[in-house]
Tab-separated table of C-alpha atoms and ligand atoms in Angstrom:
chain	number	residue	atom	x	y	z
F	1	MET	CA	15.250	2.965	-51.214
F	2	LYS	CA	14.438	-0.514	-49.545
F	3	ALA	CA	13.902	-0.477	-45.531
F	4	PHE	CA	12.215	-2.452	-43.161
F	5	ILE	CA	9.385	-0.091	-41.663
F	6	VAL	CA	7.546	0.220	-38.585
F	7	ASP	CA	3.610	1.176	-39.683
F	8	GLN	CA	2.442	0.625	-36.137
F	9	TYR	CA	3.746	0.150	-32.694
F	10	LYS	CA	2.669	-3.571	-32.084
F	11	LYS	CA	4.306	-6.232	-29.742
F	12	LYS	CA	5.953	-8.661	-31.702
F	13	GLY	CA	4.589	-7.046	-35.067
F	14	ALA	CA	6.363	-7.842	-38.113
F	15	LEU	CA	8.501	-4.986	-39.836
F	16	ARG	CA	7.245	-4.264	-43.502
F	17	LEU	CA	9.861	-4.514	-46.193
F	18	GLY	CA	8.921	-1.702	-48.462
F	19	GLU	CA	10.147	1.706	-50.062
F	20	MET	CA	11.116	4.735	-48.583
F	21	PRO	CA	12.437	7.933	-49.658
F	22	GLU	CA	16.511	8.261	-49.357
F	23	PRO	CA	17.511	10.085	-46.207
F	24	VAL	CA	17.992	14.074	-46.536
F	25	LEU	CA	21.600	15.259	-45.961
F	26	ARG	CA	21.831	17.794	-43.569
F	27	ASP	CA	25.241	20.147	-43.420
F	28	ASP	CA	26.747	17.977	-40.701
F	29	ASP	CA	25.776	14.629	-41.845
F	30	VAL	CA	27.419	11.870	-43.597
F	31	LEU	CA	25.387	9.928	-45.843
F	32	ILE	CA	26.345	6.178	-45.514
F	33	GLU	CA	25.513	3.261	-48.046
F	34	ILE	CA	24.774	0.301	-45.657
F	35	HIS	CA	26.784	-2.776	-45.737
F	36	ALA	CA	25.308	-4.303	-42.568
F	37	ALA	CA	23.145	-3.450	-39.494
F	38	GLY	CA	23.471	-5.132	-36.010
F	39	LEU	CA	20.524	-6.055	-33.942
F	40	ASN	CA	19.533	-4.997	-30.466
F	41	LEU	CA	16.622	-5.790	-28.003
F	42	LEU	CA	16.089	-1.958	-28.095
F	43	ASP	CA	14.686	-2.441	-31.818
F	44	SER	CA	12.197	-4.850	-30.399
F	45	LYS	CA	11.168	-2.574	-27.319
F	46	ILE	CA	10.850	0.266	-29.791
F	47	ARG	CA	8.699	-1.704	-32.172
F	48	ASN	CA	6.577	-2.990	-29.257
F	49	GLY	CA	5.967	0.487	-28.152
F	50	GLU	CA	7.509	0.204	-24.838
F	51	PHE	CA	9.752	3.559	-25.320
F	52	LYS	CA	7.181	5.531	-26.678
F	53	LEU	CA	7.148	8.298	-23.975
F	54	ILE	CA	11.162	8.634	-24.253
F	55	LEU	CA	11.671	8.383	-27.850
F	56	PRO	CA	8.463	9.217	-29.374
F	57	TYR	CA	9.057	7.870	-33.219
F	58	ARG	CA	6.020	8.572	-35.351
F	59	PRO	CA	4.888	5.621	-37.713
F	60	PRO	CA	6.018	4.762	-40.423
F	61	PHE	CA	9.769	4.769	-39.373
F	62	ILE	CA	12.680	2.768	-40.084
F	63	LEU	CA	13.997	0.782	-37.423
F	64	GLY	CA	17.995	-0.329	-36.215
F	65	HIS	CA	20.473	1.289	-34.519
F	66	ASP	CA	23.939	-0.156	-35.444
F	67	VAL	CA	25.512	0.337	-39.098
F	68	ALA	CA	28.719	-0.266	-40.917
F	69	GLY	CA	28.797	0.992	-44.285
F	70	THR	CA	30.647	3.459	-46.737
F	71	VAL	CA	30.303	7.156	-47.069
F	72	VAL	CA	28.749	8.258	-50.166
F	73	ARG	CA	28.265	12.024	-49.765
F	74	VAL	CA	29.224	14.550	-47.123
F	75	GLY	CA	27.276	17.653	-45.645
F	76	ALA	CA	28.966	21.127	-46.577
F	77	ASN	CA	30.084	21.471	-42.889
F	78	VAL	CA	31.730	17.681	-42.606
F	79	ARG	CA	35.477	17.759	-41.752
F	80	GLN	CA	36.335	14.519	-40.461
F	81	PHE	CA	34.856	12.041	-43.426
F	82	LYS	CA	35.100	11.855	-47.217
F	83	PRO	CA	33.411	9.710	-49.817
F	84	GLY	CA	34.908	6.180	-49.910
F	85	ASP	CA	35.522	6.200	-46.075
F	86	GLU	CA	34.554	2.755	-44.408
F	87	ILE	CA	32.714	3.652	-41.073
F	88	TYR	CA	30.804	2.218	-38.170
F	89	ALA	CA	27.985	3.923	-35.867
F	90	ARG	CA	25.486	4.063	-33.647
F	91	PRO	CA	22.912	7.138	-34.914
F	92	ARG	CA	21.484	9.324	-32.206
F	93	ASP	CA	18.248	8.819	-30.919
F	94	GLY	CA	15.490	10.635	-33.209
F	95	ARG	CA	17.566	9.653	-36.354
F	96	VAL	CA	17.853	5.918	-36.267
F	97	GLY	CA	16.843	3.558	-39.098
F	98	THR	CA	19.779	1.225	-40.002
F	99	PHE	CA	17.555	-1.500	-41.438
F	100	ALA	CA	17.931	0.319	-44.807
F	101	GLU	CA	19.988	0.722	-47.970
F	102	PHE	CA	21.251	4.072	-46.837
F	103	ILE	CA	21.105	6.521	-43.790
F	104	ALA	CA	22.214	10.352	-43.048
F	105	ILE	CA	24.136	10.334	-39.775
F	106	ASN	CA	25.913	13.501	-37.919
F	107	GLU	CA	29.362	13.140	-38.513
F	108	ALA	CA	29.743	13.468	-34.491
F	109	ASP	CA	28.081	9.961	-34.119
F	110	VAL	CA	30.615	8.144	-36.546
F	111	ALA	CA	34.249	6.568	-36.505
F	112	LEU	CA	36.495	4.703	-38.874
F	113	LYS	CA	35.558	1.303	-38.952
F	114	PRO	CA	38.087	-0.936	-37.338
F	115	GLU	CA	40.408	-2.175	-40.206
F	116	ASN	CA	40.536	-5.776	-39.043
F	117	LEU	CA	36.861	-6.405	-38.975
F	118	SER	CA	34.398	-7.180	-41.573
F	119	MET	CA	31.425	-5.182	-42.325
F	120	GLU	CA	29.099	-7.775	-40.542
F	121	GLU	CA	31.686	-7.553	-37.661
F	122	ALA	CA	31.800	-3.904	-37.388
F	123	ALA	CA	27.994	-3.635	-37.304
F	124	SER	CA	27.783	-5.813	-34.328
F	125	ILE	CA	29.757	-3.267	-32.167
F	126	PRO	CA	28.528	0.254	-31.867
F	127	LEU	CA	25.756	-0.037	-29.528
F	128	VAL	CA	26.901	-2.692	-27.152
F	129	GLY	CA	30.321	-1.004	-27.248
F	130	LEU	CA	29.507	2.185	-26.559
F	131	THR	CA	27.193	0.724	-23.665
F	132	ALA	CA	29.826	-0.873	-21.791
F	133	TRP	CA	32.229	2.120	-22.360
F	134	GLN	CA	29.588	4.226	-20.784
F	135	VAL	CA	28.990	2.102	-17.816
F	136	LEU	CA	32.597	0.980	-17.097
F	137	VAL	CA	34.916	3.684	-18.141
F	138	GLU	CA	32.477	6.781	-17.886
F	139	LYS	CA	30.259	5.922	-15.090
F	140	ALA	CA	31.977	3.318	-13.013
F	141	LYS	CA	35.603	4.716	-13.682
F	142	LEU	CA	36.656	0.904	-13.320
F	143	THR	CA	40.436	0.738	-12.660
F	144	ASN	CA	43.337	-1.718	-12.134
F	145	GLY	CA	42.508	-4.441	-9.593
F	146	GLN	CA	38.899	-3.590	-9.028
F	147	LYS	CA	36.298	-6.077	-8.937
F	148	VAL	CA	33.227	-6.065	-11.567
F	149	LEU	CA	30.393	-8.495	-11.935
F	150	ILE	CA	28.948	-8.429	-15.187
F	151	HIS	CA	25.492	-10.317	-15.527
F	152	ALA	CA	24.710	-12.015	-18.786
F	153	GLY	CA	28.369	-12.360	-20.062
F	154	SER	CA	27.290	-14.370	-22.906
F	155	GLY	CA	25.011	-11.623	-24.347
F	156	GLY	CA	25.644	-8.669	-26.615
F	157	VAL	CA	26.709	-6.185	-23.742
F	158	GLY	CA	28.293	-8.918	-21.773
F	159	THR	CA	30.513	-10.384	-24.298
F	160	PHE	CA	31.929	-6.727	-25.035
F	161	ALA	CA	31.630	-5.620	-21.319
F	162	ILE	CA	34.055	-8.318	-20.181
F	163	GLN	CA	36.896	-7.728	-22.792
F	164	LEU	CA	36.722	-4.222	-21.659
F	165	ALA	CA	36.918	-4.487	-17.998
F	166	LYS	CA	39.764	-7.250	-18.545
F	167	HIS	CA	41.542	-4.115	-20.851
F	168	LEU	CA	41.230	-1.940	-17.707
F	169	SER	CA	42.937	-4.770	-15.557
F	170	ALA	CA	39.699	-5.489	-13.546
F	171	THR	CA	38.876	-8.845	-12.087
F	172	VAL	CA	35.437	-9.837	-13.743
F	173	ALA	CA	32.892	-12.125	-12.563
F	174	THR	CA	30.165	-13.152	-14.695
F	175	THR	CA	26.685	-15.095	-14.797
F	176	THR	CA	25.772	-17.417	-17.472
F	177	SER	CA	24.305	-20.897	-18.425
F	178	ALA	CA	26.777	-23.784	-18.551
F	179	ALA	CA	26.402	-23.950	-22.434
F	180	ASN	CA	28.384	-20.604	-22.682
F	181	VAL	CA	30.966	-21.061	-19.786
F	182	GLU	CA	33.983	-21.817	-22.353
F	183	LEU	CA	32.689	-18.712	-24.328
F	184	VAL	CA	33.002	-15.856	-21.569
F	185	ARG	CA	36.264	-17.768	-19.898
F	186	GLY	CA	37.954	-17.340	-23.576
F	187	LEU	CA	36.827	-13.337	-23.489
F	188	GLY	CA	38.632	-13.440	-19.994
F	189	ALA	CA	35.860	-13.736	-17.137
F	190	ASP	CA	37.813	-14.909	-13.961
F	191	VAL	CA	34.853	-16.147	-12.102
F	192	VAL	CA	32.028	-17.733	-13.892
F	193	ILE	CA	28.595	-18.429	-12.143
F	194	ASP	CA	25.805	-20.837	-13.822
F	195	TYR	CA	23.002	-18.782	-12.779
F	196	LYS	CA	20.856	-22.042	-13.315
F	197	LYS	CA	22.658	-24.002	-10.641
F	198	GLU	CA	24.204	-21.373	-8.180
F	199	ASP	CA	23.376	-18.305	-6.393
F	200	PHE	CA	25.703	-15.623	-7.563
F	201	GLU	CA	24.769	-13.328	-4.514
F	202	LYS	CA	26.186	-16.239	-1.984
F	203	ILE	CA	29.269	-16.695	-3.897
F	204	LEU	CA	30.659	-13.081	-4.446
F	205	SER	CA	31.282	-10.383	-2.100
F	206	GLY	CA	33.291	-7.249	-1.753
F	207	TYR	CA	32.915	-6.165	-5.213
F	208	ASP	CA	33.399	-2.658	-6.762
F	209	VAL	CA	31.016	-2.590	-9.498
F	210	VAL	CA	28.008	-4.452	-10.619
F	211	LEU	CA	26.596	-3.930	-14.450
F	212	ASN	CA	23.211	-5.279	-14.420
F	213	SER	CA	21.250	-6.250	-17.554
F	214	LEU	CA	18.661	-8.498	-16.082
F	215	ASP	CA	15.467	-8.671	-14.242
F	216	GLY	CA	14.528	-6.692	-11.120
F	217	ASP	CA	15.091	-9.573	-8.963
F	218	THR	CA	18.745	-9.776	-10.248
F	219	LEU	CA	18.982	-6.162	-9.519
F	220	GLN	CA	18.042	-6.652	-6.059
F	221	LYS	CA	20.179	-9.368	-5.240
F	222	SER	CA	23.153	-7.548	-6.808
F	223	VAL	CA	23.446	-4.980	-4.067
F	224	SER	CA	24.695	-7.524	-1.478
F	225	VAL	CA	27.550	-8.209	-3.731
F	226	LEU	CA	28.985	-4.950	-3.651
F	227	LYS	CA	31.267	-3.374	-0.656
F	228	PRO	CA	30.207	-0.031	0.674
F	229	GLY	CA	31.086	2.605	-1.783
F	230	GLY	CA	30.226	0.238	-4.547
F	231	LYS	CA	28.297	1.024	-7.975
F	232	LEU	CA	25.069	-0.754	-9.122
F	233	ILE	CA	24.527	0.301	-12.707
F	234	SER	CA	21.621	-1.020	-14.539
F	235	ILE	CA	20.961	-0.717	-18.052
F	236	SER	CA	17.676	-2.801	-17.992
F	237	GLY	CA	15.822	-0.632	-15.860
F	238	PRO	CA	14.330	0.811	-13.346
F	239	PRO	CA	15.250	4.002	-14.718
F	240	ASP	CA	16.009	6.919	-12.141
F	241	VAL	CA	15.152	10.569	-11.596
F	242	THR	CA	18.745	11.429	-12.871
F	243	PHE	CA	17.779	9.832	-16.263
F	244	ALA	CA	14.377	11.435	-16.231
F	245	THR	CA	15.893	14.939	-15.963
F	246	GLU	CA	18.572	14.069	-18.451
F	247	GLN	CA	15.946	13.120	-20.972
F	248	GLY	CA	13.865	16.246	-20.256
F	249	LEU	CA	10.849	14.497	-19.113
F	250	ASN	CA	8.008	16.224	-17.503
F	251	TRP	CA	7.306	16.475	-13.631
F	252	PHE	CA	4.894	13.501	-13.665
F	253	LEU	CA	7.203	10.966	-15.543
F	254	ARG	CA	9.810	12.100	-13.035
F	255	GLN	CA	7.754	11.066	-10.091
F	256	VAL	CA	6.655	7.916	-11.828
F	257	LEU	CA	10.394	7.306	-12.315
F	258	ARG	CA	11.229	7.911	-8.852
F	259	PHE	CA	8.526	5.683	-7.719
F	260	LEU	CA	9.877	2.360	-9.806
F	261	SER	CA	13.251	2.919	-8.734
F	262	PHE	CA	12.273	3.595	-4.937
F	263	GLY	CA	12.764	-0.097	-3.970
F	264	VAL	CA	16.249	-0.212	-5.267
F	265	ARG	CA	17.592	2.881	-4.315
F	266	ARG	CA	16.464	2.176	-0.731
F	267	LYS	CA	18.248	-1.178	-0.571
F	268	ALA	CA	21.222	0.559	-2.164
F	269	LYS	CA	21.168	3.333	0.922
F	270	ARG	CA	20.803	0.650	3.325
F	271	HIS	CA	23.954	-1.064	2.164
F	272	ARG	CA	25.817	2.125	1.512
F	273	VAL	CA	26.099	1.505	-2.316
F	274	SER	CA	24.872	3.911	-5.367
F	275	TYR	CA	22.072	2.940	-7.500
F	276	SER	CA	21.998	4.344	-11.168
F	277	PHE	CA	20.270	3.688	-14.535
F	278	LEU	CA	22.230	4.337	-17.800
F	279	PHE	CA	20.734	4.952	-21.281
F	280	MET	CA	23.511	4.661	-23.635
F	281	ARG	CA	24.149	7.746	-26.137
F	282	ALA	CA	26.100	8.044	-29.551
F	283	SER	CA	29.512	9.191	-29.581
F	284	GLY	CA	31.876	8.841	-32.872
F	285	GLU	CA	34.655	9.973	-30.432
F	286	GLN	CA	34.164	6.710	-28.170
F	287	LEU	CA	33.890	4.652	-31.093
F	288	SER	CA	37.412	5.788	-32.213
F	289	LYS	CA	38.907	4.970	-28.842
F	290	ILE	CA	36.951	1.536	-29.166
F	291	ARG	CA	38.339	0.894	-32.839
F	292	ALA	CA	41.801	1.317	-31.252
F	293	LEU	CA	41.370	-1.501	-28.922
F	294	ILE	CA	39.823	-3.613	-31.568
F	295	GLU	CA	42.482	-3.386	-33.778
F	296	VAL	CA	45.429	-3.918	-31.276
F	297	GLY	CA	43.521	-7.101	-30.408
F	298	ASP	CA	42.292	-6.482	-26.994
F	299	ILE	CA	38.705	-6.788	-27.858
F	300	ARG	CA	37.045	-9.065	-30.662
F	301	PRO	CA	33.362	-9.196	-32.149
F	302	VAL	CA	31.879	-12.246	-30.802
F	303	MET	CA	29.080	-13.068	-33.343
F	304	ASP	CA	26.067	-15.445	-33.390
F	305	ARG	CA	24.342	-15.343	-36.654
F	306	VAL	CA	24.469	-12.981	-39.747
F	307	PHE	CA	21.011	-13.281	-41.564
F	308	PRO	CA	20.331	-11.842	-45.117
F	309	PHE	CA	18.636	-8.654	-45.368
F	310	GLU	CA	15.215	-10.002	-46.125
F	311	ALA	CA	15.445	-12.074	-42.962
F	312	THR	CA	15.368	-9.258	-40.696
F	313	ASN	CA	12.222	-10.089	-39.104
F	314	GLU	CA	13.556	-13.637	-38.490
F	315	ALA	CA	16.555	-12.175	-36.925
F	316	LEU	CA	14.589	-10.120	-34.778
F	317	SER	CA	12.719	-12.928	-33.640
F	318	TYR	CA	15.922	-14.637	-32.878
F	319	ILE	CA	17.389	-11.864	-30.600
F	320	GLU	CA	13.999	-12.034	-28.906
F	321	THR	CA	14.339	-15.566	-27.533
F	322	GLY	CA	17.146	-14.190	-25.227
F	323	ARG	CA	19.441	-16.877	-25.989
F	324	SER	CA	21.607	-15.185	-28.496
F	325	LYS	CA	25.414	-15.582	-27.901
F	326	GLY	CA	27.163	-12.193	-28.970
F	327	LYS	CA	25.627	-10.408	-31.547
F	328	VAL	CA	23.282	-10.927	-34.363
F	329	VAL	CA	23.673	-8.896	-37.988
F	330	VAL	CA	21.794	-8.522	-40.994
F	331	LYS	CA	23.707	-8.213	-44.162
F	332	ILE	CA	22.463	-5.519	-46.514
F	333	ARG	CA	24.732	-5.114	-49.297
F	334	GLN	CA	26.613	-8.154	-50.913
F	335	ALA	CA	30.189	-6.832	-51.810
F	336	GLY	CA	29.980	-5.586	-55.378
F	337	ARG	CA	26.389	-5.014	-55.985
F	338	ARG	CA	23.569	-3.499	-54.081
F	339	ALA	CA	21.083	-5.435	-51.694
J	401	NAP	N1	20.275	0.968	-21.498
J	401	NAP	C1	21.164	0.740	-22.453
J	401	NAP	O1	21.485	1.758	-22.904
J	401	NAP	C2	20.795	-0.376	-22.640
J	401	NAP	C3	21.837	-0.828	-23.904
J	401	NAP	C4	21.980	-1.926	-24.106
J	401	NAP	C5	21.495	-3.130	-23.895
J	401	NAP	N2	20.563	-2.691	-22.916
J	401	NAP	C6	19.467	-3.644	-22.336
J	401	NAP	O2	20.258	-4.745	-21.700
J	401	NAP	C7	19.812	-6.116	-21.815
J	401	NAP	C8	20.735	-6.944	-22.450
J	401	NAP	O3	20.987	-6.630	-23.602
J	401	NAP	P1	21.976	-7.697	-24.545
J	401	NAP	O4	22.051	-7.053	-25.880
J	401	NAP	O5	23.340	-7.857	-24.037
J	401	NAP	O6	21.089	-8.960	-24.594
J	401	NAP	P2	21.364	-10.400	-25.212
J	401	NAP	O7	22.478	-10.096	-26.034
J	401	NAP	O8	19.901	-10.611	-26.034
J	401	NAP	O9	21.700	-11.465	-24.047
J	401	NAP	C9	21.263	-12.789	-24.302
J	401	NAP	C10	21.847	-13.615	-23.229
J	401	NAP	O10	21.603	-13.382	-22.076
J	401	NAP	C11	21.808	-14.194	-21.441
J	401	NAP	N3	20.850	-14.523	-20.032
J	401	NAP	C12	19.626	-14.956	-20.209
J	401	NAP	N4	19.112	-14.554	-18.790
J	401	NAP	C13	20.194	-14.695	-18.302
J	401	NAP	C14	20.256	-14.820	-16.962
J	401	NAP	N5	19.332	-15.025	-16.004
J	401	NAP	N6	21.651	-14.718	-16.274
J	401	NAP	C15	22.696	-14.751	-17.027
J	401	NAP	N7	22.689	-14.320	-18.534
J	401	NAP	C16	21.240	-14.736	-18.652
J	401	NAP	C17	21.883	-15.644	-22.110
J	401	NAP	O11	22.564	-16.582	-21.984
J	401	NAP	P3	21.914	-18.041	-21.494
J	401	NAP	O12	21.270	-18.733	-23.039
J	401	NAP	O13	23.309	-18.906	-21.093
J	401	NAP	O14	21.022	-17.868	-20.880
J	401	NAP	C18	22.258	-14.974	-23.924
J	401	NAP	O15	23.523	-15.177	-24.108
J	401	NAP	C19	18.519	-5.818	-22.706
J	401	NAP	O16	17.224	-5.651	-22.036
J	401	NAP	C20	18.672	-4.543	-23.574
J	401	NAP	O17	17.539	-4.073	-23.891
J	401	NAP	C21	20.133	-1.539	-22.524
């Protein structure tokens, strides 16, 4: 099958379009014919070698974390899916590779695709949808009337997280630049801060939760926005010791992560707020819940661009500019014919 392959870890290195063997189907797997694949900065970071210690993929391997497609075959133990089902998924770490014509995925990571979305729209959802869900619902337990600051509201995670927080009846503040103010307001943001002109930490106070997806400086400033007992949750680092333990990292790496997160943990403690790092995980069950929210119209996909499969490298370069609005997707299978 055709696939975009990492031959060696390299910063900004181009992926090679080449032939790879079709995936081997395990008993708990579904084999998916891929129609569309969503792109994420995690793809770039893995290709750059930034995740080698945590996710040690051995080249040559296929990149890509988000998929929408059709089930073509199921393993002996699969009960939830049958050939012909239209699905979407974020395959678990260690088994990614959606920039290809086929992928085998454990059925626990898969959910039926929202009926009201195209394949391209559905492929834009899983990784960012699960991230927002795991931060706001699982970790923050955000409820009615609470206040949440979502940084970078116009990004992939931000556009989903704003809508999810509004579904949970929270008050939402977000940071973005002037060009995206209308976009984030349309998604439901109550307070919009133009980060190029205003300092969010001087405007906001008494918040229950901050979702940080930006740099260390923004993370530090976010502490003062929270009320005592508030929760600062970062998805862009620094990782903490709990994460290191969950990942089964060795003693040395645990100490490194303890050191990296020391500054923000100390500041958080002084302000009587909690700090945690979250790295999202695959979950078909949560994608089913997200599907329901999409089908009733509480959450809609925000699409920036759809690239043809052959232009996967250009699509990756585009998201690496850090300027995309919502999600970027590659279309792999044209309706009625293979790519
Ligand atoms: N830990 C996890 O599980 C996890 C999961 C998902 C993502 N992440 C990480 O989270 C980060 C964000 O991911 P993403 O996919 O949402 O990124 P993205 O879609 O590439 O974000 C692009 C957006 O960020 C906005 N932005 C850039 N700088 C900003 C600033 N200083 N203040 C406010 N907005 C700013 C841009 O808006 P303007 O053009 O207006 O600046 C743009 O619309 C990445 O580092 C990613 O790797 C981690």
